[in-house]
Short mmCIF file of C-alpha atoms in Angstrom, two decimals:
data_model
loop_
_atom_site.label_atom_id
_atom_site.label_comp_id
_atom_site.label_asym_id
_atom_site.label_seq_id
_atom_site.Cartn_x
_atom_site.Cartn_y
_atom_site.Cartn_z
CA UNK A 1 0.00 0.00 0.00
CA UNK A 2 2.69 2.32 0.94
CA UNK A 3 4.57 1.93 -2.89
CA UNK A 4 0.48 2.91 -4.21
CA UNK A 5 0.66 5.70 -2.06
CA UNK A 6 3.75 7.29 -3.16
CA UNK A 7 3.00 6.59 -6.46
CA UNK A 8 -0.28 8.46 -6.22
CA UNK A 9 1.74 11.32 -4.58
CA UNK A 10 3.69 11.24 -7.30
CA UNK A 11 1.56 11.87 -10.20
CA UNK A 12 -1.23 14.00 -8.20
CA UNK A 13 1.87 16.69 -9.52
CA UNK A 14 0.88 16.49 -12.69
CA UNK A 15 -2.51 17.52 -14.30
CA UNK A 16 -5.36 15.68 -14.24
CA UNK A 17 -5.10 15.55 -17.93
CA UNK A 18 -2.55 13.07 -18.07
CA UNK A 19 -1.77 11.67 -14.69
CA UNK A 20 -1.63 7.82 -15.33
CA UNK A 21 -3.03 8.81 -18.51
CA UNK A 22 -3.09 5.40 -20.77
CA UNK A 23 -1.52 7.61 -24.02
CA UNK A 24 -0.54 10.82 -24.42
CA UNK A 25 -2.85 13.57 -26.16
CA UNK A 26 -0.45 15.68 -27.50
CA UNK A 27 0.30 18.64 -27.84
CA UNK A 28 1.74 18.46 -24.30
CA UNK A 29 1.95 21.58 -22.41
CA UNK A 30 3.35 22.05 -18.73
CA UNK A 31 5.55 24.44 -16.94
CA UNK A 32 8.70 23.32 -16.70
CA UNK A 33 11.29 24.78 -14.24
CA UNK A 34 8.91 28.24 -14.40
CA UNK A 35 8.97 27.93 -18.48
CA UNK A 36 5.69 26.59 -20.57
CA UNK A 37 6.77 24.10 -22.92
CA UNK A 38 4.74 22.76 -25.40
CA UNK A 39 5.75 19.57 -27.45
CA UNK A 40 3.59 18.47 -30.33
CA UNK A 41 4.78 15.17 -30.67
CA UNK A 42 7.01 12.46 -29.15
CA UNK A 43 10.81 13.72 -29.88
CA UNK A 44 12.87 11.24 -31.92
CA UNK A 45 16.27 13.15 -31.29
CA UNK A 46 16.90 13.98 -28.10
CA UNK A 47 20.56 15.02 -26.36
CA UNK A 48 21.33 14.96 -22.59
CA UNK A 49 23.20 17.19 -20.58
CA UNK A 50 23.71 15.92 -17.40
CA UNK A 51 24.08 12.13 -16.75
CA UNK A 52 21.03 12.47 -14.30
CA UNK A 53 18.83 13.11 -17.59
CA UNK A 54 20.56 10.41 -19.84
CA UNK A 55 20.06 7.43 -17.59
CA UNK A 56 16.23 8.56 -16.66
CA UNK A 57 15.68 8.56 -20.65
CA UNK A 58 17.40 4.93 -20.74
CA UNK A 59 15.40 3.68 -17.66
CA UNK A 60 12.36 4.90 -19.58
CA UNK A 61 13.49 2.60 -22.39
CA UNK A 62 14.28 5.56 -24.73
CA UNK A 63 17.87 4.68 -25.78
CA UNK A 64 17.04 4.51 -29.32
CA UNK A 65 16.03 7.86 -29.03
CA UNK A 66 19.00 9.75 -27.48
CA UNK A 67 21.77 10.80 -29.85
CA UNK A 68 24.18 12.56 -27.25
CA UNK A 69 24.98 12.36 -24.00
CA UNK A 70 27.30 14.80 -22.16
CA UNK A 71 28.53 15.80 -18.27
CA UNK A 72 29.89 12.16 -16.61
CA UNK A 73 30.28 11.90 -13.31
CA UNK A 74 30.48 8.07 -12.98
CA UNK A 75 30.06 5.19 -15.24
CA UNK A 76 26.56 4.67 -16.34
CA UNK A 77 24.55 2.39 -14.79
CA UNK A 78 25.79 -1.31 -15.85
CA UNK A 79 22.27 -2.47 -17.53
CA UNK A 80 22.88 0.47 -19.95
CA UNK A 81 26.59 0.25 -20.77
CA UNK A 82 26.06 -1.61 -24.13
CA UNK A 83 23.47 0.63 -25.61
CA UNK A 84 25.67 3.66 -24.51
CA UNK A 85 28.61 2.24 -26.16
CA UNK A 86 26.51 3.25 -29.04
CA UNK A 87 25.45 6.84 -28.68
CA UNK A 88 27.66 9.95 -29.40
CA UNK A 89 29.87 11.04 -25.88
CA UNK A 90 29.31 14.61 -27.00
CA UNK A 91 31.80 15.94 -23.89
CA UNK A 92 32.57 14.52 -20.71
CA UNK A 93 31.94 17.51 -18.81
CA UNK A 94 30.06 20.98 -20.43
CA UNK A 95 29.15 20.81 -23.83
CA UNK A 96 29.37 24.05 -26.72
CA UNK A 97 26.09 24.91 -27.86
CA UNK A 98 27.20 24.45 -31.53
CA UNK A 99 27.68 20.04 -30.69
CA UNK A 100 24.20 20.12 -28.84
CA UNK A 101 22.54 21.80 -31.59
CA UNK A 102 24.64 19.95 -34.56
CA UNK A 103 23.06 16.73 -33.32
CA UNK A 104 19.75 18.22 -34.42
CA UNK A 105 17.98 16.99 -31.36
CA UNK A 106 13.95 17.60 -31.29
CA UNK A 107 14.50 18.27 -27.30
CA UNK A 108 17.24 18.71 -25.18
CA UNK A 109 17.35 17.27 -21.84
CA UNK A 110 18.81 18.66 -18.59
CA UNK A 111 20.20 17.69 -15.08
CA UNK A 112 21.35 21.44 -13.71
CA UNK A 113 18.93 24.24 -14.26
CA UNK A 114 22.79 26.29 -14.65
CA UNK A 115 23.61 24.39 -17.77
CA UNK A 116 20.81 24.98 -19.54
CA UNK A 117 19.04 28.53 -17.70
CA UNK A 118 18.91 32.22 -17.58
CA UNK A 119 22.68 32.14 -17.85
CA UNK A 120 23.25 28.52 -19.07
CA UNK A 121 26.72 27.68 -19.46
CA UNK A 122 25.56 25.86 -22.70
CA UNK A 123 23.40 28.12 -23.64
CA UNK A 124 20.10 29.89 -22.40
CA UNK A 125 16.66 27.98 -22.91
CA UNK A 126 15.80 31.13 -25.39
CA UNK A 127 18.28 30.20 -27.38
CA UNK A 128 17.44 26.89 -28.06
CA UNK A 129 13.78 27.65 -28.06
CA UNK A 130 14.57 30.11 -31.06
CA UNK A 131 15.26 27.28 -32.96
CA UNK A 132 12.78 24.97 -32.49
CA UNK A 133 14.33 22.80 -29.79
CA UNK A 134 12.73 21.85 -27.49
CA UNK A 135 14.20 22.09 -23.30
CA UNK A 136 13.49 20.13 -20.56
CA UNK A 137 15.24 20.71 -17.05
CA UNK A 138 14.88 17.70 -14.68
CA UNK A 139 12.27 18.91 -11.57
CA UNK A 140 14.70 17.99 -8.84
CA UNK A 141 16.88 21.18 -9.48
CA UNK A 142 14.77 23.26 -9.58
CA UNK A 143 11.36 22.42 -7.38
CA UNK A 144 12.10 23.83 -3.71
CA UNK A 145 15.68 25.33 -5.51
CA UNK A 146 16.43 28.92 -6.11
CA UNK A 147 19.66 28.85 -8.50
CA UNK A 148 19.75 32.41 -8.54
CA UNK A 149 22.18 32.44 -5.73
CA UNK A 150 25.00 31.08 -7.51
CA UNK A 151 27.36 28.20 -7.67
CA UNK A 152 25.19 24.93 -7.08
CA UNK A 153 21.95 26.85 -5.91
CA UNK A 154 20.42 27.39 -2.43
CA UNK A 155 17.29 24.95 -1.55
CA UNK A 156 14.43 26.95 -0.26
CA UNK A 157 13.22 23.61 1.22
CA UNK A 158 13.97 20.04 1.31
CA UNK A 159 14.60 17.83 -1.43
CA UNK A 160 11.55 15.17 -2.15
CA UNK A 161 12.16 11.96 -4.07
CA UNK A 162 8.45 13.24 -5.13
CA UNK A 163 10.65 15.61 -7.70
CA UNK A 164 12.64 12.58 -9.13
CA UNK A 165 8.77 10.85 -9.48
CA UNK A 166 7.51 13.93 -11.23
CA UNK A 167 10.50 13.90 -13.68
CA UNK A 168 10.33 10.83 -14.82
CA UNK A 169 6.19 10.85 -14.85
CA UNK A 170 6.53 13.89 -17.14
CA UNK A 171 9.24 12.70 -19.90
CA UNK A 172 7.34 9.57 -19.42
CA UNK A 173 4.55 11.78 -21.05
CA UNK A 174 6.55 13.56 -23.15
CA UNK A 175 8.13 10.42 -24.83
CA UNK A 176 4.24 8.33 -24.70
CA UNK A 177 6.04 5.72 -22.71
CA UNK A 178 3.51 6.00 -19.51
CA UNK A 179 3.72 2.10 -18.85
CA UNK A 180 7.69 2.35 -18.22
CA UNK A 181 7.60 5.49 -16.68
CA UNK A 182 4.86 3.94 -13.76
CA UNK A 183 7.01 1.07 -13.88
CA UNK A 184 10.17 2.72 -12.95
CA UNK A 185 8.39 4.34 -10.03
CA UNK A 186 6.97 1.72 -8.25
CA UNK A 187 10.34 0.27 -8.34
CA UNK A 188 12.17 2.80 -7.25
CA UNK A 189 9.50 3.54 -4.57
CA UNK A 190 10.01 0.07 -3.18
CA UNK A 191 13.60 0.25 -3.54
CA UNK A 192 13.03 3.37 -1.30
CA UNK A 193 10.96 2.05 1.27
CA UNK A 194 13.05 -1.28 1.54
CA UNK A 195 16.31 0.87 2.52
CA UNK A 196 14.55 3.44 5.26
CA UNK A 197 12.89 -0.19 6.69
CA UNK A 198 16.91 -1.82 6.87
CA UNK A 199 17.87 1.29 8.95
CA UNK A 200 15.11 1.10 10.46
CA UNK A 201 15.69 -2.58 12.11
CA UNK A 202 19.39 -1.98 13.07
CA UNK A 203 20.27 -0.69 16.77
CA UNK A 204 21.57 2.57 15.63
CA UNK A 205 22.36 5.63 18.25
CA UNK A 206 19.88 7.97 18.78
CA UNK A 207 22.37 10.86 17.97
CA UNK A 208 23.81 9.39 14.86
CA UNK A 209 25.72 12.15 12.73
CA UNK A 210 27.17 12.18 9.57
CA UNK A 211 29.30 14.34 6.78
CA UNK A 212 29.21 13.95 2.66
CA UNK A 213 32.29 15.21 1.11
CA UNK A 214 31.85 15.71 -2.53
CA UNK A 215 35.21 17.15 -2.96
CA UNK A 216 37.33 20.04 -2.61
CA UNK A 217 39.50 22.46 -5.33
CA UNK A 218 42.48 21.41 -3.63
CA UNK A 219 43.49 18.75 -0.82
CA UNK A 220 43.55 20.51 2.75
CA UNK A 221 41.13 23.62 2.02
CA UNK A 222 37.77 23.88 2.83
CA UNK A 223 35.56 20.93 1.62
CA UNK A 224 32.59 21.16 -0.58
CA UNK A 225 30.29 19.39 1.72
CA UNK A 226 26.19 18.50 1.91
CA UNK A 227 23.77 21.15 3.42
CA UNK A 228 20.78 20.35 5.38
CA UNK A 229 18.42 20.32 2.09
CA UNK A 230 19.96 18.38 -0.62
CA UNK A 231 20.07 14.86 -1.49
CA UNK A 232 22.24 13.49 1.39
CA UNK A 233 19.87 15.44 3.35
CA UNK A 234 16.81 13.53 2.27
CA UNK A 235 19.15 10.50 2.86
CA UNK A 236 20.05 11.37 6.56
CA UNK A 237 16.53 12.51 7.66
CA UNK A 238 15.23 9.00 6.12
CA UNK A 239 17.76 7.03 8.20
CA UNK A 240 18.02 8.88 11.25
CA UNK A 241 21.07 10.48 10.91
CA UNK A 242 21.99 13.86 11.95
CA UNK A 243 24.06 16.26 9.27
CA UNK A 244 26.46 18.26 11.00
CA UNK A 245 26.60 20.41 8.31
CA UNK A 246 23.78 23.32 9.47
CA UNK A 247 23.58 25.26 5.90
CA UNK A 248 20.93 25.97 3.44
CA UNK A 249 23.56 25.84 0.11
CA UNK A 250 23.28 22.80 -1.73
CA UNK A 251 27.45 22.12 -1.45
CA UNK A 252 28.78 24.75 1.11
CA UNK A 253 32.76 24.86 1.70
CA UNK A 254 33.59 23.98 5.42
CA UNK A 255 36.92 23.89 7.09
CA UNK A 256 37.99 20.86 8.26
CA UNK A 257 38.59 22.86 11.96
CA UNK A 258 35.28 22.93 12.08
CA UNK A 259 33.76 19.12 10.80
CA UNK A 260 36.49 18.23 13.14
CA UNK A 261 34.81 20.20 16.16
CA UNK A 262 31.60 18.45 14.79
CA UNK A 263 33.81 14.73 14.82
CA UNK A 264 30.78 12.93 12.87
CA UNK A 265 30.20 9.27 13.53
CA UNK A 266 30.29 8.85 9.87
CA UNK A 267 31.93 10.01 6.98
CA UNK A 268 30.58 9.51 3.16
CA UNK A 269 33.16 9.99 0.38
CA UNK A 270 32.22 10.91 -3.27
CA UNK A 271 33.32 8.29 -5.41
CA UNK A 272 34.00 9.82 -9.58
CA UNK A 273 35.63 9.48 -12.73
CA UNK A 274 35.62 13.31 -13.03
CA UNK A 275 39.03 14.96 -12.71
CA UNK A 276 38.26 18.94 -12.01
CA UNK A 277 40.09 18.96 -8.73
CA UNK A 278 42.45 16.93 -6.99
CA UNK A 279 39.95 15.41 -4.28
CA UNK A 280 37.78 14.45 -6.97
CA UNK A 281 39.79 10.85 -6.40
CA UNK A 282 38.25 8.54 -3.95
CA UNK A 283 42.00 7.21 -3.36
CA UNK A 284 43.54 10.70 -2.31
CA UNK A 285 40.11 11.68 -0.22
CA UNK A 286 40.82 8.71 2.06
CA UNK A 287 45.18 9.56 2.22
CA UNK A 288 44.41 13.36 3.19
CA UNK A 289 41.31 11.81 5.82
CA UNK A 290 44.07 9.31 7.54
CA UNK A 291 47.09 11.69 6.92
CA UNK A 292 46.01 15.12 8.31
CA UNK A 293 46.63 16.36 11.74
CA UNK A 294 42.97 16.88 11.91
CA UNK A 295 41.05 14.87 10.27
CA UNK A 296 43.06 11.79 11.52
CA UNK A 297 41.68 12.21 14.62
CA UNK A 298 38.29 11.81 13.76
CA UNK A 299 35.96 9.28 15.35
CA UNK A 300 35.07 8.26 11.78
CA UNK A 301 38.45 7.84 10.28
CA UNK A 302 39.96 6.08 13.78
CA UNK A 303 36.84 3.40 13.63
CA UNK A 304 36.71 3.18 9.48
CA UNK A 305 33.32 4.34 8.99
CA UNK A 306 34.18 5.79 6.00
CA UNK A 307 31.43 5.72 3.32
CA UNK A 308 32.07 5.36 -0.35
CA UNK A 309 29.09 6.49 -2.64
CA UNK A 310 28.71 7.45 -6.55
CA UNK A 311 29.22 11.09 -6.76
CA UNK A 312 25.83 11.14 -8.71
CA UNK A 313 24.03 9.79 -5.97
CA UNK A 314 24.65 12.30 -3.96
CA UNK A 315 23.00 14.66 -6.59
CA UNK A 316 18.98 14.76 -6.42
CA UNK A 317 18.88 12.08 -9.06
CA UNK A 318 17.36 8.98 -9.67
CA UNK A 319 20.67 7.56 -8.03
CA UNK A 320 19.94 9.49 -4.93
CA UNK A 321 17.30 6.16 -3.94
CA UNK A 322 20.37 4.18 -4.87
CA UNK A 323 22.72 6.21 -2.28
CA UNK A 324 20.05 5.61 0.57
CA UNK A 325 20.37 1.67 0.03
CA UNK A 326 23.93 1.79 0.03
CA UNK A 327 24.23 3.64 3.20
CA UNK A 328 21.54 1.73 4.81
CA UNK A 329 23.64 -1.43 3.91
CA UNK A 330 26.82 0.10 5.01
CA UNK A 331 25.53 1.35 8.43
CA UNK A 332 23.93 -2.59 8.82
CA UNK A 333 28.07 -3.68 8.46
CA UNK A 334 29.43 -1.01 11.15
CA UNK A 335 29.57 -1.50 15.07
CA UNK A 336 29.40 1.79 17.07
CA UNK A 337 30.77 1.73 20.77
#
């Protein structure tokens, strides 16, 4: 009953119109990320930016549809790795404008409202809009988000799975693929509920805490590390875990003075293939954690609760549901005194 419920939650974000709708009636209009969109038929092209976007559209069964990909963070998801073999890596990171639009894509798909926004790094949504493309910015950066702020954006309040539900509902629309897109919500629903119920049955302290480290520009500054609102948020508050991090920004920077004052029980490492910055490798996160005056000292790194989790999980993604299960499991594995 409870994966029904959520479900229901789910779509009752969407009009009436096509909520669990058996086919789509196009045209389809909505507002998406504050701009109508209307799309008169299913796309055939389509290119991703942002790996968040790409694996949604192959979860939907849409592969066959998607003629470039672009900004990696980790491998994609192993059930997918032979059809991606076969679409066009536009760029592992930002792509130009000109190789989006060369691909001739009916729609253009997007992970971070800053890629593709008022001052899109790719290009505006104007831009493509003026000719013909279509845009689509995934709901979970943007619902409860204001990216006005700068960097990666300030939540206004916290991240819902219900966001990564309404994404996928709506391209699920879009694309006139409502049977996979229902499909892939009731499982990741369950998925959901199955992890929060692990935690649940494990004799965990009351005053559990916890930091994410997504990285840092450099190895002994100031982390970029989880606020209150974000993914790892959502991830914490389902499994009883107190963030010591106290801030609103979706990846604040932290000194490690400070985490250390905090000495959480638990430490969870972003794991990438990205290269930006030096702490972007799992290997030298956990050398500067065990080396450093300070951070060596740390309940976490003395006892090995050390956390390793896909750097896209711990963006509000469709992974996110995966993070939760793997911290669930990891917590089930770790003995605290």
């Amino acid at each position: 009953m409870k994966t029904l419920h959520y479900l229901l939650a789910a779509t009752s974000l969407l009009p009436l119109s096509y909520a669990m709708a058996d086919a789509t009636n196009y045209p389809v209009t909505l507002t998406n990320c504050g701009t109508e969109i209307s799309v008169a038929s299913a796309p055939e092209r389509t290119v991703s930016v942002g790996q968040s976007a790409t694996e949604i559209l192959y979860s939907l069964g849409l592969a066959d549809r998607v003629n470039g990909t672009s900004v990696w963070f980790n491998p994609v998801l192993p059930q997918f790795a032979k059809a991606n073999e076969e679409i066009d890596r536009i760029a592992d990171n930002d792509p130009s404008f000109e190789a989006v639009v060369n691909k001739r894509p009916d729609l253009v798909a997007v992970q971070y409202e800053w890629h593709v926004g008022p001052t899109g790094s790719v290009a505006t949504r104007e831009q493509f809009h003026e000719l013909g493309i279509h845009t689509y910015i995934m709901p979970a950066d943007c619902d409860t988000k204001d990216n006005s702020t700068g960097g990666d954006g300030t939540r206004t309040a916290a991240f819902s799975t219900e966001s990564i539900y309404k994404g996928i509902t709506e391209l699920a629309h879009i694309y006139d693929v409502q049977a996979a897109g229902e499909a892939l919500v009731a499982d990741l629903i369950d998925r959901e509920e199955r992890a929060i119920d692990l935690a649940s049955s494990l004799d965990l302290p009351q005053d559990l805490s916890a930091v994410f480290w997504f990285s840092s520009t450099d190895l002994g500054v100031s982390p970029f590390v989880a606020g209150q609102l974000g993914a790892p948020g959502y991830m914490m508050d389902k499994l009883g875990i107190r963030n010591v991090i106290e801030s609103d920004e979706e990846w604040p920077t932290v000194g490690w003075e400070s985490i250390a004052r905090a000495n959480p029980d638990v430490i969870v490492i972003a794991a990438m293939d990205r290269r930006r910055f030096p702490a972007d490798d799992i290997e030298a996160k956990r050398e500067f954690l065990r080396s450093d005056p300070v951070t060596s000292e740390m309940s976490a790194v003395q006892n090995n609760r050390i956390v390793e989790m896909d750097a896209h999980a711990m963006s509000a993604t469709m992974r996110s549901i995966y993070g939760l299960e793997s911290l669930a499991e990891a917590l089930s594995a770790m003995t605290f005194k």
